[in-house]
Amino acid sequence: MRQELQSGRRTILLVLGIVVLCLVFIKYVFMPQYHRQCENNDRIADLRSKYRAAVAAAESLQRETELAGKVTDQLNEYKVLFNNVMDDGMAFVYIALKAMEAQVEIVSVVPAAVHDKGTYLEYPVKFEVRGGYHEVCSFIREIESFPNLTEIRMFKITGYDNNMIRLPDAAQKKQKAMGEELLKIPPAKYGEVMATLDIVTYSCPSPVAGMHMEQITNWAVGRDNAFLMSAIRNKN
């Protein structure tokens, strides 16, 4: 009987010892490792989230860089159109050559003030052109195909009346003051038309560009219409 009790006690003590060892193992070994593993999993999940965000940002940056490159290329193409050099009078020379090629006469040129639009400058000039209908249309197409940015905002073609065109009063006063004979616009041929064009040239909004565009009014070198003398000479 006593041996059986001692055997039972040893079994109970052994079970209790195993339980205690298990509790100690769980508390001091397993639980710290479990908490550390949970922290590592959270850290890994956070790193993966940051990695995905970084990859997305890198891909977005690459797309934005490519898009910026394309926009820059387009901007460089358009900037050339705004690089109008207006201080040497070559624009008027080009227009005069095109008028001669089209066999039309530019009988009136009225420059207006430069309009500062903030991101660009506008310089409007009003032309009155005389000639045959087809020749005038050909000249208008040449103006529209200028290499620099030029816009025809309005044009009107009417039958020509010899009494509808006269030199501006300012030009008459200037020529009278200089003792010169007043220029006369030669009479029109049968079937000629008069075209009125409102042309706008664009330029960069820099002070130099604005000064260059304002110098257009001085190209006439004493005449209000730089084309009129040549037109009269060609007409005669």
Short mmCIF file of C-alpha atoms in Angstrom, two decimals:
data_model
loop_
_atom_site.label_atom_id
_atom_site.label_comp_id
_atom_site.label_asym_id
_atom_site.label_seq_id
_atom_site.Cartn_x
_atom_site.Cartn_y
_atom_site.Cartn_z
CA MET A 1 0.00 0.00 0.00
CA ARG A 2 2.75 2.40 1.03
CA GLN A 3 4.66 1.67 -2.16
CA GLU A 4 1.60 2.44 -4.23
CA LEU A 5 1.20 5.80 -2.46
CA GLN A 6 4.83 6.67 -3.02
CA SER A 7 4.52 5.70 -6.70
CA GLY A 8 1.43 7.89 -7.02
CA ARG A 9 3.23 10.81 -5.34
CA ARG A 10 6.17 10.44 -7.70
CA THR A 11 3.77 10.45 -10.65
CA ILE A 12 2.04 13.56 -9.37
CA LEU A 13 5.34 15.28 -8.69
CA LEU A 14 6.55 14.33 -12.13
CA VAL A 15 3.39 15.71 -13.72
CA LEU A 16 3.65 18.89 -11.66
CA GLY A 17 7.30 19.22 -12.62
CA ILE A 18 6.45 18.82 -16.27
CA VAL A 19 3.65 21.39 -15.94
CA VAL A 20 5.97 23.82 -14.19
CA LEU A 21 8.61 23.33 -16.85
CA CYS A 22 6.03 23.89 -19.54
CA LEU A 23 4.81 27.08 -17.85
CA VAL A 24 8.37 28.31 -17.45
CA PHE A 25 9.12 27.47 -21.05
CA ILE A 26 5.96 29.22 -22.26
CA LYS A 27 6.53 32.31 -20.12
CA TYR A 28 10.24 32.82 -20.51
CA VAL A 29 10.95 31.26 -23.91
CA PHE A 30 7.90 30.85 -26.06
CA MET A 31 6.02 34.09 -25.23
CA PRO A 32 9.02 36.41 -25.76
CA GLN A 33 9.72 34.67 -29.05
CA TYR A 34 6.06 34.92 -30.00
CA HIS A 35 5.91 38.65 -29.24
CA ARG A 36 9.18 39.21 -31.09
CA GLN A 37 7.81 37.29 -34.06
CA CYS A 38 4.66 39.39 -34.05
CA GLU A 39 6.74 42.57 -33.94
CA ASN A 40 8.90 41.30 -36.80
CA ASN A 41 5.80 40.45 -38.84
CA ASP A 42 4.44 43.95 -38.27
CA ARG A 43 7.79 45.44 -39.19
CA ILE A 44 8.00 43.31 -42.33
CA ALA A 45 4.47 44.34 -43.31
CA ASP A 46 5.38 47.99 -42.78
CA LEU A 47 8.57 47.60 -44.82
CA ARG A 48 6.66 45.89 -47.59
CA SER A 49 4.14 48.73 -47.62
CA LYS A 50 6.95 51.29 -47.77
CA TYR A 51 8.63 49.28 -50.52
CA ARG A 52 5.46 49.18 -52.60
CA ALA A 53 5.01 52.92 -52.05
CA ALA A 54 8.63 53.55 -53.07
CA VAL A 55 8.24 51.41 -56.20
CA ALA A 56 5.04 53.25 -57.11
CA ALA A 57 6.77 56.61 -56.52
CA ALA A 58 9.73 55.54 -58.65
CA GLU A 59 7.45 54.44 -61.46
CA SER A 60 5.47 57.66 -61.15
CA LEU A 61 8.70 59.67 -61.16
CA GLN A 62 9.83 57.87 -64.28
CA ARG A 63 6.51 58.58 -65.98
CA GLU A 64 6.62 62.21 -64.86
CA THR A 65 10.21 62.51 -66.10
CA GLU A 66 9.25 61.09 -69.48
CA LEU A 67 6.21 63.36 -69.63
CA ALA A 68 8.33 66.35 -68.61
CA GLY A 69 10.79 65.50 -71.38
CA LYS A 70 8.00 65.38 -73.95
CA VAL A 71 6.54 68.66 -72.69
CA THR A 72 9.99 70.25 -72.80
CA ASP A 73 10.45 69.13 -76.40
CA GLN A 74 7.05 70.56 -77.31
CA LEU A 75 7.87 73.77 -75.46
CA ASN A 76 11.14 74.11 -77.35
CA GLU A 77 9.24 73.70 -80.61
CA TYR A 78 6.75 76.40 -79.65
CA LYS A 79 9.39 78.73 -78.18
CA VAL A 80 10.95 79.04 -81.63
CA LEU A 81 7.66 80.49 -82.86
CA PHE A 82 7.80 83.16 -80.16
CA ASN A 83 11.43 84.12 -80.83
CA ASN A 84 10.46 86.94 -83.16
CA VAL A 85 13.40 89.24 -83.83
CA MET A 86 11.66 92.53 -84.58
CA ASP A 87 14.50 95.06 -84.40
CA ASP A 88 16.02 94.64 -87.88
CA GLY A 89 12.94 95.14 -90.03
CA MET A 90 13.31 91.78 -91.76
CA ALA A 91 9.66 90.96 -91.09
CA PHE A 92 8.58 93.92 -93.23
CA VAL A 93 11.12 92.97 -95.88
CA TYR A 94 9.66 89.47 -95.94
CA ILE A 95 6.12 90.83 -96.23
CA ALA A 96 7.19 93.20 -99.02
CA LEU A 97 8.80 90.36 -100.97
CA LYS A 98 5.67 88.24 -100.61
CA ALA A 99 3.56 91.19 -101.79
CA MET A 100 5.76 91.59 -104.85
CA GLU A 101 5.59 87.86 -105.59
CA ALA A 102 1.79 87.91 -105.29
CA GLN A 103 1.63 91.14 -107.36
CA VAL A 104 -0.40 93.04 -104.78
CA GLU A 105 0.07 96.49 -103.24
CA ILE A 106 0.14 97.19 -99.52
CA VAL A 107 -1.48 100.62 -99.44
CA SER A 108 -1.91 101.06 -95.70
CA VAL A 109 -0.09 99.85 -92.57
CA VAL A 110 -1.41 100.80 -89.12
CA PRO A 111 0.61 99.33 -86.20
CA ALA A 112 -1.06 99.26 -82.79
CA ALA A 113 0.32 99.18 -79.27
CA VAL A 114 1.90 96.06 -77.83
CA HIS A 115 -0.47 94.08 -75.60
CA ASP A 116 1.15 92.35 -72.64
CA LYS A 117 -0.82 89.17 -71.92
CA GLY A 118 1.45 88.10 -69.06
CA THR A 119 2.81 84.91 -70.63
CA TYR A 120 3.24 86.41 -74.11
CA LEU A 121 3.15 89.67 -76.05
CA GLU A 122 0.74 90.55 -78.83
CA TYR A 123 1.58 93.06 -81.54
CA PRO A 124 -1.38 93.83 -83.83
CA VAL A 125 -0.86 95.44 -87.22
CA LYS A 126 -3.62 96.38 -89.66
CA PHE A 127 -2.82 95.99 -93.36
CA GLU A 128 -4.83 97.14 -96.35
CA VAL A 129 -3.86 95.29 -99.50
CA ARG A 130 -4.99 95.97 -103.07
CA GLY A 131 -4.84 93.72 -106.08
CA GLY A 132 -6.63 91.05 -108.04
CA TYR A 133 -8.83 88.72 -106.03
CA HIS A 134 -6.74 85.61 -106.62
CA GLU A 135 -3.50 87.52 -106.01
CA VAL A 136 -4.83 88.92 -102.73
CA CYS A 137 -5.91 85.43 -101.61
CA SER A 138 -2.44 84.10 -102.49
CA PHE A 139 -0.83 86.87 -100.40
CA ILE A 140 -3.09 86.04 -97.43
CA ARG A 141 -2.04 82.38 -97.63
CA GLU A 142 1.61 83.46 -97.61
CA ILE A 143 1.00 85.53 -94.48
CA GLU A 144 -0.64 82.56 -92.78
CA SER A 145 2.40 80.37 -93.55
CA PHE A 146 4.93 82.68 -91.91
CA PRO A 147 7.68 80.70 -90.10
CA ASN A 148 7.05 82.59 -86.86
CA LEU A 149 3.78 82.65 -84.97
CA THR A 150 1.44 85.00 -86.81
CA GLU A 151 -2.34 85.03 -86.69
CA ILE A 152 -4.84 86.69 -89.01
CA ARG A 153 -7.69 87.57 -86.68
CA MET A 154 -9.86 89.29 -89.23
CA PHE A 155 -9.85 89.93 -92.92
CA LYS A 156 -12.41 91.51 -95.22
CA ILE A 157 -12.33 91.66 -99.00
CA THR A 158 -14.38 94.32 -100.78
CA GLY A 159 -14.55 95.85 -104.22
CA TYR A 160 -12.02 98.64 -104.60
CA ASP A 161 -13.08 102.27 -104.75
CA ASN A 162 -10.46 104.84 -105.72
CA ASN A 163 -11.95 107.29 -103.23
CA MET A 164 -11.81 104.93 -100.26
CA ILE A 165 -8.04 105.18 -99.67
CA ARG A 166 -6.17 108.32 -98.74
CA LEU A 167 -2.98 109.04 -96.89
CA PRO A 168 -3.43 109.50 -93.13
CA ASP A 169 -3.62 113.09 -91.92
CA ALA A 170 -0.45 112.62 -89.87
CA ALA A 171 1.46 111.56 -92.98
CA GLN A 172 0.18 114.57 -94.94
CA LYS A 173 1.21 116.96 -92.14
CA LYS A 174 4.63 115.35 -91.92
CA GLN A 175 5.27 115.63 -95.64
CA LYS A 176 3.99 119.21 -95.74
CA ALA A 177 6.30 120.14 -92.85
CA MET A 178 9.23 118.59 -94.72
CA GLY A 179 8.31 120.44 -97.90
CA GLU A 180 7.69 117.24 -99.81
CA GLU A 181 5.04 116.64 -102.40
CA LEU A 182 2.15 114.60 -101.10
CA LEU A 183 2.23 111.01 -102.24
CA LYS A 184 -0.74 109.90 -104.23
CA ILE A 185 -2.07 106.38 -104.35
CA PRO A 186 -2.37 105.35 -108.00
CA PRO A 187 -5.79 104.48 -109.37
CA ALA A 188 -6.96 100.91 -109.31
CA LYS A 189 -7.28 98.61 -112.26
CA TYR A 190 -10.61 97.17 -113.25
CA GLY A 191 -11.58 94.20 -111.08
CA GLU A 192 -9.15 94.90 -108.24
CA VAL A 193 -10.27 94.33 -104.64
CA MET A 194 -9.27 95.74 -101.27
CA ALA A 195 -8.44 93.36 -98.42
CA THR A 196 -8.26 94.55 -94.81
CA LEU A 197 -6.18 92.29 -92.55
CA ASP A 198 -5.79 92.40 -88.78
CA ILE A 199 -2.52 90.52 -88.18
CA VAL A 200 -1.24 89.66 -84.71
CA THR A 201 2.36 88.61 -84.08
CA TYR A 202 3.31 86.93 -80.80
CA SER A 203 6.54 87.22 -78.88
CA CYS A 204 8.09 86.30 -75.54
CA PRO A 205 7.16 88.56 -72.59
CA SER A 206 10.65 89.96 -72.09
CA PRO A 207 11.50 93.68 -71.95
CA VAL A 208 13.88 93.28 -74.90
CA ALA A 209 11.19 91.60 -77.01
CA GLY A 210 8.74 94.35 -76.11
CA MET A 211 11.23 97.04 -77.15
CA HIS A 212 11.94 95.20 -80.40
CA MET A 213 8.26 95.04 -81.22
CA GLU A 214 7.73 98.71 -80.39
CA GLN A 215 10.48 99.59 -82.86
CA ILE A 216 8.25 98.48 -85.73
CA THR A 217 6.71 101.95 -85.79
CA ASN A 218 10.14 103.39 -86.67
CA TRP A 219 10.74 101.15 -89.67
CA ALA A 220 8.88 103.50 -92.00
CA VAL A 221 11.94 105.84 -91.92
CA GLY A 222 9.86 108.99 -92.26
CA ARG A 223 6.90 107.47 -94.09
CA ASP A 224 3.75 106.16 -92.44
CA ASN A 225 3.61 103.37 -95.02
CA ALA A 226 6.98 101.78 -95.74
CA PHE A 227 5.49 99.96 -98.74
CA LEU A 228 3.76 102.83 -100.48
CA MET A 229 6.68 104.30 -102.41
CA SER A 230 7.66 100.89 -103.75
CA ALA A 231 4.07 100.19 -104.69
CA ILE A 232 3.76 103.50 -106.59
CA ARG A 233 7.04 102.88 -108.37
CA ASN A 234 5.95 99.40 -109.40
CA LYS A 235 2.55 100.73 -110.49
CA ASN A 236 4.08 103.29 -112.80
#
